[in-house]
């Protein structure tokens, strides 16, 4: 559970962040982000099990469909943490991260639509643009 992970790691992460000189909001947000990502991708998480049960889907198929989205968001989060940790303003990093996640998810959905044979005119034009670059 993400709440359990937060409860266990927060007492470790806060003093560690303070002793290393990491801004406290950045350290706390890293714990929250990691906890939610782990909860979202874990096949034994209560929320993942309930989501697959209530949607009537195969549990492992549900986990497999969630992983690309979670890894995309967490990959951008890692880049954002590195940028913020190197001194870049959080007020700049956050909007850039949101835009990057939107662009990546749109491109991935366009590629997925193309490989699945779904006709999406806008998606097809974006795939052509990516191939030309």
Coordinates of C-alpha atoms in Angstrom, one line a residue:
X1 CA 0.0 0.0 0.0
X2 CA 1.3 3.5 -0.8
X3 CA 0.1 4.8 2.6
X4 CA 2.2 2.1 4.4
X5 CA 5.2 2.9 2.3
X6 CA 4.9 6.6 3.0
X7 CA 4.5 5.9 6.7
X8 CA 7.7 3.7 6.8
X9 CA 9.9 5.9 4.5
X10 CA 9.0 9.4 5.6
X11 CA 10.7 9.2 9.0
X12 CA 13.8 8.1 7.2
X13 CA 13.6 10.5 4.2
X14 CA 13.0 13.7 6.1
X15 CA 16.1 13.6 8.3
X16 CA 18.1 12.3 5.4
X17 CA 17.0 15.2 3.2
X18 CA 17.7 17.7 6.0
X19 CA 21.2 16.3 6.6
X20 CA 22.0 16.3 2.9
X21 CA 20.8 19.8 2.3
X22 CA 18.0 18.7 0.0
X23 CA 15.0 21.1 0.0
X24 CA 12.4 19.4 2.3
X25 CA 9.5 19.7 -0.1
X26 CA 11.6 18.0 -2.8
X27 CA 12.5 15.1 -0.5
X28 CA 8.9 14.7 0.7
X29 CA 7.5 14.8 -2.8
X30 CA 10.0 12.1 -3.9
X31 CA 8.7 9.8 -1.2
X32 CA 5.1 10.5 -2.2
X33 CA 5.8 10.0 -5.9
X34 CA 7.7 6.7 -5.3
X35 CA 5.1 5.4 -3.0
X36 CA 2.2 6.0 -5.4
X37 CA 4.2 4.7 -8.4
X38 CA 5.1 1.5 -6.6
X39 CA 1.5 1.1 -5.5
X40 CA 0.2 1.7 -9.0
X41 CA 2.5 -0.9 -10.6
X42 CA 2.5 -3.6 -8.0
X43 CA 0.5 -6.7 -8.9
X44 CA -0.2 -7.3 -5.2
X45 CA -1.4 -3.8 -4.4
X46 CA -4.9 -3.6 -3.0
X47 CA -5.8 -0.8 -5.4
X48 CA -4.5 -2.7 -8.4
X49 CA -6.4 -5.8 -7.4
X50 CA -9.6 -3.9 -6.8
X51 CA -9.3 -2.0 -10.1
X52 CA -9.0 -5.2 -12.1
X53 CA -11.8 -7.0 -10.1
X54 CA -14.3 -4.2 -10.5
X55 CA -13.5 -3.6 -14.2
X56 CA -13.8 -7.3 -14.9
X57 CA -10.4 -7.6 -16.5
X58 CA -7.7 -10.1 -16.1
X59 CA -5.5 -9.0 -13.2
X60 CA -2.1 -9.4 -15.0
X61 CA -3.5 -7.8 -18.2
X62 CA -4.6 -4.8 -16.1
X63 CA -1.1 -4.5 -14.5
X64 CA 0.5 -4.7 -18.0
X65 CA -1.6 -1.9 -19.3
X66 CA -0.8 0.4 -16.4
X67 CA 3.0 0.0 -16.5
X68 CA 3.7 2.0 -19.6
X69 CA 1.7 5.0 -18.3
X70 CA 3.3 4.8 -14.8
X71 CA 6.8 4.4 -16.2
X72 CA 6.3 7.4 -18.5
X73 CA 5.1 9.6 -15.7
X74 CA 7.8 8.3 -13.3
X75 CA 10.5 8.8 -15.9
X76 CA 9.5 12.4 -16.4
X77 CA 9.4 12.8 -12.6
X78 CA 13.0 11.5 -12.3
X79 CA 14.1 14.1 -14.9
X80 CA 12.1 16.8 -13.1
X81 CA 13.7 15.8 -9.7
X82 CA 17.2 15.9 -11.3
X83 CA 16.4 19.4 -12.8
X84 CA 15.0 20.7 -9.5
X85 CA 17.9 19.2 -7.6
X86 CA 20.4 20.9 -9.8
X87 CA 18.9 24.3 -8.9
X88 CA 16.3 24.8 -11.6
X89 CA 13.2 26.6 -10.4
X90 CA 10.3 24.3 -9.4
X91 CA 8.0 26.9 -10.9
X92 CA 9.6 26.1 -14.3
X93 CA 10.2 22.4 -13.8
X94 CA 6.6 21.5 -12.9
X95 CA 4.9 23.0 -16.0
X96 CA 7.7 21.6 -18.3
X97 CA 7.1 18.1 -16.7
X98 CA 3.4 18.3 -17.3
X99 CA 3.8 19.3 -20.9
X100 CA 6.4 16.6 -21.5
X101 CA 4.1 13.9 -20.0
X102 CA 1.3 15.1 -22.2
X103 CA 3.4 15.0 -25.4
X104 CA 4.9 11.6 -24.6
X105 CA 1.5 10.0 -23.8
X106 CA 0.0 11.5 -27.0
X107 CA 2.9 10.1 -29.1
X108 CA 2.7 6.7 -27.4
X109 CA -1.1 6.5 -28.0
X110 CA -0.6 7.5 -31.6
X111 CA 2.0 4.8 -32.2
X112 CA -0.2 2.3 -30.4
X113 CA -3.2 3.3 -32.5
X114 CA -1.1 2.8 -35.7
X115 CA 0.2 -0.6 -34.6
X116 CA -3.4 -1.7 -33.6
X117 CA -4.8 -0.6 -37.0
X118 CA -6.9 2.2 -35.5
X119 CA -7.4 5.0 -38.0
X120 CA -6.8 8.3 -36.3
X121 CA -6.0 11.1 -38.8
X122 CA -4.3 13.3 -36.3
X123 CA -2.3 10.4 -34.9
X124 CA -1.2 9.3 -38.4
X125 CA 0.1 12.8 -39.2
X126 CA 2.1 12.9 -35.9
X127 CA 3.6 9.5 -36.6
X128 CA 4.7 10.8 -40.0
X129 CA 6.3 13.8 -38.3
X130 CA 8.2 11.6 -35.9
X131 CA 9.5 9.4 -38.7
X132 CA 10.7 12.3 -40.7
X133 CA 12.8 13.6 -37.8

